[in-house]
Structures are given as C-alpha cells and as structure tokens.
Amino acid sequence: MIPSEIDIASLSAEVNEDGVATTDPALDSAIQKVLGDASESGVTNVGVVVLDTAPRIRADTRDIATAVAEETGKTIVIRTPGGAGTHSMEYSRAELEVAQSRMLKHPDYVTGFETYVKNLEAHSNVPWNALNVGALVLVAAIIAVCAAAIRRQAHKVR
C-alpha cells in the first residue's frame, strides 16, 4: 500500500525529467552520473527515487517502486534510510532482488546505486538469444541422432 504522504505523480514527474527524484541536489547530480555511466554500459531506462524517510511498513517501498515504474515505464529503484524497493518490467524479480541486496550493503547511496547497476549490467550482457538458439539447435540435434538410432535399430530387427 502506498502511504498517503507519498505523491506518486510528483515522483514520477521528477524521474521522467532527469531519471532521479530526491530532495538533495548533490545526490541528484551524483546519481545522474551513475545513470549516465549505466546507459553507456547497456543498462538503460532506469529511474531512482530517494526518500528521506522510510515508509512505516517496509513492503510499501516496493509498492511505491511499482507505482512509479507503471507511471514512467522505467525500472525503478527506491532507496530509503535502512531499506529499498525495486520494480521492473525488463528484469526478473530474482535479478532485482540480488541487485537490491548488494546495493543495501553500501551505506553510501551513490556507491550502492553503482553496485545495483553493475548487477543489472551482468545480466544485460548475457547473450540470452544466442544461448536459447544454441540450446534449441542442440536439442534438435539430439532428437535427430536418437531418431536415426531408432530407425537403424528397427532395420536390424527386421
């Protein structure tokens, strides 16, 4: 549930404007640099929200991330004092949870976001299409070999 004091429209507008929603101009600038570097590495369409206070219920952070992601169409990571939440339509929940967990090991928000992005980069750089095609070709080859062996066996029996 989204706490009543959270303005999703305002956060989404800030994220759409420059990728970052925070009340700290220096932090905004530093995170924008991280996002720029991420974009060069292939991790694009990521938005960051920094909340000055954590929601009373920890799960609300992910609800906020989900709402901002739905408004912006971006992968959203939210950082609060002592917590985080993330949502994406591009990355799996497992990828996000790993990135979030590693991010939270860093008390410095900028270093944490760098870690988050590096974890997404690791998943972005896996050539999934090539691996899937290779697996499909391998399965087809195994089926063909098995079918040929069965035919040979059937001819020997006759």
Coordinates of N, CA, C and O in Angstrom, one line a residue:
M1 N 0.8 -1.2 0.0 CA 0.0 0.0 0.0 C 0.9 1.2 0.0 O 1.9 1.3 0.6
I2 N 0.5 2.2 -0.7 CA 1.2 3.5 -0.8 C 0.8 4.4 0.3 O -0.4 4.8 0.4
P3 N 1.8 4.8 1.1 CA 1.4 5.8 2.2 C 0.8 7.1 1.6 O 1.2 7.5 0.5
S4 N -0.1 7.7 2.4 CA -0.8 8.9 1.9 C 0.2 10.1 1.7 O -0.1 10.9 0.8
E5 N 1.3 10.1 2.4 CA 2.2 11.2 2.2 C 3.1 11.1 0.9 O 3.8 12.1 0.6
I6 N 3.0 10.0 0.2 CA 3.8 9.8 -1.0 C 3.0 10.3 -2.2 O 1.9 9.8 -2.4
D7 N 3.6 11.2 -3.0 CA 3.0 11.7 -4.2 C 3.6 11.0 -5.4 O 4.6 11.4 -5.9
I8 N 3.0 10.0 -5.8 CA 3.5 9.2 -7.0 C 3.6 10.0 -8.2 O 4.6 9.9 -9.0
A9 N 2.6 10.9 -8.5 CA 2.7 11.8 -9.7 C 3.9 12.7 -9.7 O 4.6 12.8 -10.7
S10 N 4.2 13.2 -8.5 CA 5.4 14.1 -8.4 C 6.7 13.3 -8.5 O 7.6 13.8 -9.3
L11 N 6.8 12.2 -7.9 CA 8.0 11.4 -8.0 C 8.2 10.9 -9.5 O 9.3 11.0 -10.0
S12 N 7.1 10.5 -10.1 CA 7.2 10.1 -11.5 C 7.6 11.2 -12.4 O 8.4 11.0 -13.3
A13 N 7.1 12.4 -12.2 CA 7.5 13.6 -13.0 C 8.9 13.8 -12.9 O 9.6 14.1 -13.9
E14 N 9.5 13.8 -11.6 CA 10.9 14.0 -11.4 C 11.7 12.9 -12.1 O 12.7 13.3 -12.7
V15 N 11.3 11.7 -12.0 CA 12.0 10.6 -12.7 C 12.0 10.8 -14.2 O 13.0 10.6 -14.9
N16 N 10.9 11.2 -14.7 CA 10.8 11.4 -16.2 C 11.6 12.5 -16.6 O 12.1 12.6 -17.7
E17 N 11.8 13.5 -15.7 CA 12.6 14.7 -16.1 C 14.1 14.4 -16.2 O 14.7 14.8 -17.2
D18 N 14.7 13.8 -15.2 CA 16.1 13.6 -15.3 C 16.5 12.2 -14.7 O 17.7 12.0 -14.6
G19 N 15.6 11.3 -14.5 CA 15.9 10.0 -14.0 C 16.0 9.8 -12.5 O 16.1 8.7 -12.0
V20 N 16.0 11.0 -11.8 CA 16.2 10.9 -10.3 C 15.2 11.8 -9.6 O 14.9 12.9 -10.0
A21 N 14.6 11.3 -8.5 CA 13.7 12.0 -7.7 C 14.4 12.0 -6.3 O 14.4 11.0 -5.6
T22 N 14.9 13.2 -5.8 CA 15.4 13.3 -4.5 C 15.4 14.8 -4.1 O 15.3 15.7 -5.0
T23 N 15.4 15.1 -2.8 CA 15.4 16.4 -2.3 C 16.8 17.0 -2.2 O 17.0 18.2 -1.9
D24 N 17.9 16.2 -2.4 CA 19.3 16.6 -2.3 C 19.9 16.8 -3.6 O 20.2 15.8 -4.4
P25 N 20.1 18.1 -4.0 CA 20.7 18.4 -5.3 C 22.0 17.7 -5.6 O 22.3 17.3 -6.7
A26 N 22.9 17.6 -4.6 CA 24.2 17.0 -4.8 C 24.0 15.5 -5.1 O 24.7 14.9 -6.0
L27 N 23.2 14.8 -4.3 CA 22.9 13.4 -4.6 C 22.2 13.2 -5.9 O 22.6 12.3 -6.6
D28 N 21.3 14.1 -6.3 CA 20.7 14.0 -7.6 C 21.8 14.0 -8.7 O 21.7 13.2 -9.6
S29 N 22.7 14.9 -8.6 CA 23.7 15.1 -9.6 C 24.6 13.8 -9.7 O 25.0 13.3 -10.8
A30 N 25.0 13.3 -8.5 CA 25.9 12.1 -8.5 C 25.2 10.9 -9.0 O 25.8 10.1 -9.7
I31 N 23.9 10.7 -8.7 CA 23.1 9.6 -9.2 C 22.9 9.7 -10.7 O 23.0 8.7 -11.4
Q32 N 22.7 10.9 -11.2 CA 22.6 11.1 -12.7 C 23.8 10.6 -13.4 O 23.7 10.1 -14.5
K33 N 25.0 10.9 -12.8 CA 26.2 10.4 -13.4 C 26.3 8.9 -13.4 O 26.6 8.3 -14.4
V34 N 25.8 8.3 -12.3 CA 25.8 6.8 -12.3 C 24.9 6.3 -13.4 O 25.2 5.3 -14.1
L35 N 23.7 6.9 -13.5 CA 22.7 6.5 -14.6 C 23.3 6.7 -16.0 O 23.1 5.9 -16.9
G36 N 24.1 7.8 -16.2 CA 24.7 8.0 -17.5 C 25.7 7.0 -17.8 O 25.8 6.5 -18.9
D37 N 26.5 6.6 -16.8 CA 27.5 5.5 -17.0 C 26.8 4.2 -17.3 O 27.3 3.4 -18.1
A38 N 25.7 4.0 -16.6 CA 25.0 2.7 -16.8 C 24.4 2.7 -18.2 O 24.5 1.6 -18.8
S39 N 23.9 3.8 -18.7 CA 23.4 3.8 -20.0 C 24.5 3.5 -21.1 O 24.2 2.8 -22.0
E40 N 25.7 4.0 -20.8 CA 26.8 3.6 -21.7 C 27.1 2.1 -21.7 O 27.6 1.6 -22.6
S41 N 26.8 1.5 -20.6 CA 27.1 0.1 -20.4 C 26.0 -0.8 -20.8 O 26.0 -2.0 -20.6
G42 N 24.9 -0.2 -21.3 CA 23.8 -1.0 -21.8 C 22.6 -1.1 -20.8 O 21.6 -1.8 -21.1
V43 N 22.7 -0.6 -19.6 CA 21.6 -0.6 -18.7 C 20.9 0.8 -18.8 O 21.4 1.8 -18.4
T44 N 19.8 0.8 -19.5 CA 19.0 2.0 -19.8 C 17.7 2.0 -19.2 O 17.2 0.9 -18.6
N45 N 17.0 3.1 -19.2 CA 15.6 3.2 -18.7 C 15.5 2.8 -17.3 O 14.6 2.1 -16.9
V46 N 16.4 3.3 -16.4 CA 16.4 3.1 -15.0 C 16.1 4.5 -14.3 O 16.7 5.5 -14.7
G47 N 15.2 4.5 -13.4 CA 14.9 5.7 -12.6 C 15.2 5.4 -11.1 O 15.1 4.3 -10.6
V48 N 15.6 6.5 -10.4 CA 16.0 6.3 -9.0 C 15.1 7.3 -8.2 O 15.0 8.5 -8.5
V49 N 14.6 6.8 -7.1 CA 13.9 7.7 -6.1 C 14.5 7.5 -4.8 O 14.8 6.4 -4.3
V50 N 14.9 8.6 -4.1 CA 15.5 8.6 -2.8 C 14.4 9.3 -1.9 O 14.1 10.4 -2.1
L51 N 14.0 8.5 -0.9 CA 13.0 9.0 0.1 C 13.8 9.4 1.3 O 14.6 8.6 1.8
D52 N 13.4 10.5 1.9 CA 14.1 11.0 3.1 C 13.8 10.2 4.3 O 14.5 10.1 5.3
T53 N 12.6 9.6 4.3 CA 12.1 8.7 5.4 C 11.6 7.4 4.8 O 11.0 7.4 3.7
A54 N 11.8 6.4 5.6 CA 11.2 5.1 5.1 C 9.8 4.9 5.5 O 9.3 5.4 6.5
P55 N 9.0 4.3 4.6 CA 7.6 4.0 5.0 C 7.5 3.2 6.2 O 8.5 2.4 6.5
R56 N 6.5 3.4 7.0 CA 6.3 2.6 8.2 C 6.3 1.1 8.0 O 6.9 0.3 8.8
I57 N 5.7 0.7 6.9 CA 5.7 -0.7 6.5 C 6.7 -0.9 5.4 O 6.6 -0.3 4.3
R58 N 7.7 -1.8 5.6 CA 8.8 -1.9 4.7 C 8.3 -2.3 3.3 O 8.8 -1.9 2.3
A59 N 7.3 -3.2 3.2 CA 6.8 -3.6 1.9 C 6.2 -2.5 1.0 O 6.1 -2.6 -0.2
D60 N 5.8 -1.4 1.7 CA 5.3 -0.2 0.9 C 6.3 0.4 0.0 O 6.0 1.0 -1.0
T61 N 7.6 0.2 0.3 CA 8.7 0.7 -0.6 C 8.6 0.1 -1.9 O 8.7 0.8 -3.0
R62 N 8.4 -1.2 -2.0 CA 8.2 -1.9 -3.3 C 6.9 -1.5 -4.0 O 6.9 -1.3 -5.2
D63 N 5.9 -1.2 -3.2 CA 4.6 -0.8 -3.8 C 4.8 0.6 -4.5 O 4.3 0.9 -5.5
I64 N 5.6 1.5 -3.8 CA 5.9 2.8 -4.4 C 6.7 2.6 -5.7 O 6.4 3.3 -6.7
A65 N 7.7 1.7 -5.6 CA 8.5 1.5 -6.8 C 7.7 1.0 -8.0 O 7.8 1.4 -9.1
T66 N 6.7 0.1 -7.7 CA 5.8 -0.4 -8.7 C 5.0 0.7 -9.3 O 4.8 0.8 -10.5
A67 N 4.4 1.5 -8.4 CA 3.6 2.6 -8.9 C 4.4 3.6 -9.8 O 3.9 4.0 -10.9
V68 N 5.6 3.9 -9.4 CA 6.4 4.9 -10.2 C 6.8 4.2 -11.5 O 6.8 4.8 -12.6
A69 N 7.1 2.9 -11.4 CA 7.5 2.2 -12.7 C 6.4 2.1 -13.6 O 6.5 2.3 -14.9
E70 N 5.1 1.9 -13.1 CA 4.0 1.9 -14.0 C 3.7 3.3 -14.6 O 3.3 3.3 -15.8
E71 N 4.0 4.3 -13.9 CA 3.8 5.7 -14.4 C 4.9 6.1 -15.4 O 4.6 6.8 -16.4
T72 N 6.1 5.6 -15.2 CA 7.2 6.0 -16.1 C 7.7 5.0 -17.1 O 8.3 5.4 -18.1
G73 N 7.3 3.8 -16.9 CA 7.8 2.7 -17.8 C 9.2 2.4 -17.7 O 9.9 1.8 -18.5
K74 N 9.8 2.8 -16.5 CA 11.2 2.5 -16.2 C 11.4 1.5 -15.2 O 10.5 1.2 -14.4
T75 N 12.6 0.9 -15.1 CA 13.0 0.1 -13.9 C 13.2 1.1 -12.8 O 14.0 2.1 -13.0
I76 N 12.6 0.9 -11.7 CA 12.7 1.9 -10.6 C 13.4 1.3 -9.4 O 13.0 0.1 -9.0
V77 N 14.3 2.0 -8.8 CA 14.9 1.6 -7.5 C 14.7 2.7 -6.6 O 14.9 3.9 -6.9
I78 N 14.2 2.4 -5.4 CA 13.9 3.3 -4.4 C 14.8 3.0 -3.2 O 15.0 1.9 -2.8
R79 N 15.5 4.1 -2.7 CA 16.3 3.9 -1.5 C 15.8 4.8 -0.4 O 15.4 5.9 -0.6
T80 N 15.7 4.2 0.8 CA 15.3 4.9 2.0 C 16.3 4.7 3.1 O 17.1 3.7 2.9
P81 N 16.3 5.4 4.1 CA 17.2 5.1 5.2 C 16.8 3.7 5.7 O 15.7 3.4 6.2
G82 N 17.8 2.8 5.6 CA 17.6 1.4 6.1 C 16.8 0.5 5.2 O 16.5 -0.6 5.5
G83 N 16.5 0.9 4.0 CA 15.7 0.0 3.1 C 15.7 0.4 1.6 O 16.3 1.4 1.2
A84 N 15.1 -0.4 0.8 CA 15.0 -0.2 -0.6 C 13.8 -1.0 -1.2 O 13.3 -1.9 -0.5
G85 N 13.4 -0.6 -2.4 CA 12.4 -1.3 -3.1 C 12.7 -1.1 -4.6 O 13.3 -0.1 -5.0
T86 N 12.3 -2.1 -5.4 CA 12.6 -2.0 -6.8 C 11.5 -2.7 -7.6 O 10.9 -3.6 -7.1
H87 N 11.3 -2.2 -8.8 CA 10.4 -2.9 -9.7 C 10.8 -2.7 -11.1 O 11.4 -1.6 -11.5
S88 N 10.6 -3.7 -12.0 CA 11.0 -3.6 -13.4 C 10.1 -4.5 -14.2 O 9.7 -5.6 -13.8
M89 N 9.9 -4.1 -15.4 CA 9.2 -4.9 -16.4 C 10.2 -5.6 -17.3 O 9.9 -6.4 -18.2
E90 N 11.5 -5.2 -17.2 CA 12.6 -5.6 -18.0 C 13.4 -6.7 -17.3 O 13.8 -7.7 -18.0
Y91 N 13.6 -6.6 -16.0 CA 14.5 -7.5 -15.3 C 13.6 -8.4 -14.4 O 12.5 -8.0 -14.0
S92 N 14.1 -9.6 -14.2 CA 13.3 -10.6 -13.4 C 13.4 -10.1 -11.9 O 14.3 -9.4 -11.5
R93 N 12.4 -10.6 -11.1 CA 12.4 -10.4 -9.7 C 13.7 -10.8 -9.1 O 14.3 -10.2 -8.2
A94 N 14.2 -12.0 -9.5 CA 15.5 -12.5 -8.9 C 16.6 -11.6 -9.2 O 17.4 -11.3 -8.3
E95 N 16.7 -11.1 -10.4 CA 17.8 -10.1 -10.8 C 17.7 -8.9 -9.9 O 18.7 -8.4 -9.4
L96 N 16.5 -8.4 -9.7 CA 16.3 -7.2 -8.9 C 16.6 -7.4 -7.5 O 17.2 -6.5 -6.8
E97 N 16.2 -8.5 -6.9 CA 16.5 -8.8 -5.5 C 18.0 -8.9 -5.2 O 18.4 -8.5 -4.2
V98 N 18.7 -9.6 -6.1 CA 20.2 -9.7 -6.0 C 20.8 -8.3 -6.0 O 21.6 -7.9 -5.2
A99 N 20.4 -7.5 -7.0 CA 20.9 -6.1 -7.2 C 20.6 -5.3 -5.9 O 21.5 -4.6 -5.4
Q100 N 19.4 -5.4 -5.5 CA 18.9 -4.6 -4.3 C 19.7 -5.0 -3.1 O 20.2 -4.2 -2.3
S101 N 19.8 -6.3 -2.8 CA 20.6 -6.8 -1.7 C 22.0 -6.3 -1.6 O 22.5 -5.9 -0.6
R102 N 22.6 -6.4 -2.8 CA 24.0 -5.9 -2.9 C 24.1 -4.4 -2.7 O 25.1 -3.9 -2.1
M103 N 23.1 -3.7 -3.2 CA 23.1 -2.2 -3.1 C 23.0 -1.9 -1.6 O 23.7 -0.9 -1.1
L104 N 22.2 -2.6 -0.8 CA 22.0 -2.2 0.6 C 23.2 -2.5 1.5 O 23.2 -2.0 2.6
K105 N 24.2 -3.2 1.0 CA 25.4 -3.4 1.7 C 26.2 -2.1 1.8 O 27.2 -2.1 2.6
H106 N 25.9 -1.2 1.0 CA 26.7 0.1 1.0 C 25.9 1.2 1.6 O 24.8 1.6 1.1
P107 N 26.3 1.8 2.7 CA 25.6 2.9 3.3 C 25.6 4.1 2.5 O 24.7 4.9 2.5
D108 N 26.6 4.3 1.6 CA 26.7 5.4 0.7 C 25.8 5.2 -0.4 O 26.0 4.2 -1.2
Y109 N 24.8 6.0 -0.6 CA 23.8 5.8 -1.7 C 24.4 5.7 -3.1 O 24.0 4.8 -3.9
V110 N 25.3 6.6 -3.4 CA 25.9 6.6 -4.7 C 26.6 5.3 -5.0 O 26.4 4.6 -6.0
T111 N 27.5 4.8 -4.1 CA 28.2 3.5 -4.2 C 27.2 2.4 -4.3 O 27.3 1.5 -5.1
G112 N 26.1 2.5 -3.5 CA 25.1 1.5 -3.6 C 24.4 1.4 -5.0 O 24.2 0.3 -5.5
F113 N 24.1 2.6 -5.5 CA 23.5 2.6 -6.9 C 24.4 2.1 -7.9 O 24.0 1.4 -8.9
E114 N 25.7 2.4 -7.8 CA 26.7 1.9 -8.7 C 26.7 0.3 -8.7 O 26.7 -0.3 -9.7
T115 N 26.6 -0.2 -7.5 CA 26.6 -1.7 -7.3 C 25.3 -2.3 -7.9 O 25.3 -3.3 -8.6
Y116 N 24.2 -1.6 -7.7 CA 22.9 -2.0 -8.2 C 23.0 -2.1 -9.8 O 22.7 -3.1 -10.4
V117 N 23.5 -1.1 -10.4 CA 23.6 -1.0 -11.8 C 24.6 -2.1 -12.4 O 24.3 -2.7 -13.4
K118 N 25.7 -2.3 -11.7 CA 26.7 -3.3 -12.1 C 26.0 -4.7 -12.1 O 26.3 -5.5 -13.0
N119 N 25.2 -4.9 -11.1 CA 24.5 -6.2 -11.1 C 23.5 -6.4 -12.3 O 23.4 -7.4 -12.8
L120 N 22.8 -5.3 -12.6 CA 22.0 -5.4 -13.8 C 22.8 -5.5 -15.1 O 22.4 -6.2 -16.0
E121 N 23.9 -4.8 -15.1 CA 24.8 -5.0 -16.3 C 25.2 -6.4 -16.5 O 25.3 -6.9 -17.6
A122 N 25.5 -7.1 -15.4 CA 26.0 -8.5 -15.5 C 24.9 -9.3 -16.2 O 25.2 -10.2 -17.0
H123 N 23.6 -9.0 -15.9 CA 22.5 -9.8 -16.5 C 22.2 -9.3 -17.9 O 21.8 -10.0 -18.8
S124 N 22.5 -8.0 -18.2 CA 22.2 -7.4 -19.5 C 23.2 -7.9 -20.5 O 22.9 -8.0 -21.7
N125 N 24.4 -8.3 -20.1 CA 25.5 -8.7 -21.0 C 25.4 -10.2 -21.4 O 26.3 -10.6 -22.1
V126 N 24.5 -10.9 -20.8 CA 24.4 -12.3 -21.1 C 23.7 -12.4 -22.5 O 22.6 -11.9 -22.6
P127 N 24.3 -13.1 -23.4 CA 23.6 -13.2 -24.8 C 22.5 -14.3 -24.8 O 22.7 -15.3 -25.3
W128 N 21.4 -13.9 -24.1 CA 20.3 -14.9 -23.9 C 19.8 -15.4 -25.2 O 19.5 -16.6 -25.4
N129 N 19.6 -14.6 -26.2 CA 19.1 -15.1 -27.5 C 20.0 -16.1 -28.1 O 19.5 -17.1 -28.6
A130 N 21.3 -15.8 -28.1 CA 22.2 -16.8 -28.7 C 22.2 -18.1 -27.9 O 22.3 -19.2 -28.5
L131 N 22.2 -18.0 -26.6 CA 22.1 -19.2 -25.8 C 20.9 -20.0 -26.0 O 20.9 -21.2 -26.1
N132 N 19.8 -19.3 -26.2 CA 18.5 -20.0 -26.4 C 18.5 -20.7 -27.8 O 18.1 -21.8 -27.9
V133 N 19.0 -20.0 -28.8 CA 19.1 -20.6 -30.1 C 20.1 -21.8 -30.1 O 19.8 -22.9 -30.7
G134 N 21.2 -21.7 -29.4 CA 22.2 -22.8 -29.3 C 21.5 -24.0 -28.6 O 21.7 -25.1 -29.0
A135 N 20.8 -23.7 -27.5 CA 20.1 -24.8 -26.8 C 19.1 -25.5 -27.7 O 19.0 -26.7 -27.7
L136 N 18.4 -24.7 -28.5 CA 17.4 -25.3 -29.4 C 18.0 -26.1 -30.5 O 17.6 -27.3 -30.8
V137 N 19.1 -25.7 -31.0 CA 19.9 -26.4 -32.0 C 20.4 -27.7 -31.4 O 20.3 -28.8 -32.0
L138 N 20.9 -27.7 -30.2 CA 21.4 -28.8 -29.5 C 20.3 -29.9 -29.3 O 20.5 -31.1 -29.6
V139 N 19.2 -29.4 -28.8 CA 18.1 -30.3 -28.6 C 17.6 -31.0 -29.9 O 17.4 -32.2 -30.0
A140 N 17.5 -30.2 -31.0 CA 17.2 -30.7 -32.3 C 18.2 -31.8 -32.8 O 17.8 -32.8 -33.3
A141 N 19.4 -31.5 -32.6 CA 20.5 -32.5 -33.0 C 20.3 -33.8 -32.2 O 20.5 -34.9 -32.8
I142 N 20.1 -33.7 -30.9 CA 19.9 -34.9 -30.1 C 18.7 -35.7 -30.5 O 18.8 -36.9 -30.7
I143 N 17.6 -35.0 -30.9 CA 16.4 -35.7 -31.3 C 16.7 -36.4 -32.7 O 16.3 -37.5 -32.9
A144 N 17.4 -35.7 -33.6 CA 17.8 -36.3 -34.9 C 18.7 -37.5 -34.7 O 18.4 -38.5 -35.3
V145 N 19.6 -37.4 -33.8 CA 20.5 -38.6 -33.6 C 19.7 -39.7 -33.0 O 19.9 -40.9 -33.4
C146 N 18.9 -39.4 -32.0 CA 18.0 -40.5 -31.4 C 17.1 -41.1 -32.5 O 16.9 -42.4 -32.5
A147 N 16.5 -40.3 -33.3 CA 15.6 -40.8 -34.3 C 16.3 -41.7 -35.3 O 15.9 -42.8 -35.7
A148 N 17.5 -41.3 -35.7 CA 18.4 -42.1 -36.6 C 18.7 -43.5 -36.0 O 18.7 -44.5 -36.6
A149 N 19.1 -43.4 -34.7 CA 19.5 -44.6 -34.0 C 18.3 -45.6 -33.9 O 18.4 -46.8 -34.0
I150 N 17.1 -45.0 -33.6 CA 15.9 -45.9 -33.5 C 15.6 -46.5 -34.9 O 15.3 -47.7 -35.0
R151 N 15.7 -45.7 -36.0 CA 15.5 -46.3 -37.3 C 16.5 -47.4 -37.6 O 16.1 -48.4 -38.2
R152 N 17.7 -47.2 -37.3 CA 18.8 -48.2 -37.6 C 18.4 -49.5 -36.8 O 18.6 -50.6 -37.3
Q153 N 18.1 -49.3 -35.5 CA 17.7 -50.4 -34.7 C 16.5 -51.2 -35.3 O 16.5 -52.4 -35.3
A154 N 15.5 -50.4 -35.8 CA 14.3 -51.1 -36.4 C 14.7 -51.8 -37.6 O 14.1 -52.9 -37.9
H155 N 15.6 -51.3 -38.4 CA 16.0 -52.1 -39.6 C 16.8 -53.3 -39.3 O 16.7 -54.3 -40.0
K156 N 17.5 -53.3 -38.2 CA 18.3 -54.5 -37.8 C 17.4 -55.6 -37.3 O 17.6 -56.8 -37.5
V157 N 16.3 -55.3 -36.7 CA 15.4 -56.2 -36.1 C 14.6 -56.9 -37.2 O 14.3 -58.1 -37.2
R158 N 14.4 -56.3 -38.4 CA 13.6 -56.9 -39.5 C 14.4 -58.0 -40.1 O 14.9 -58.7 -40.5

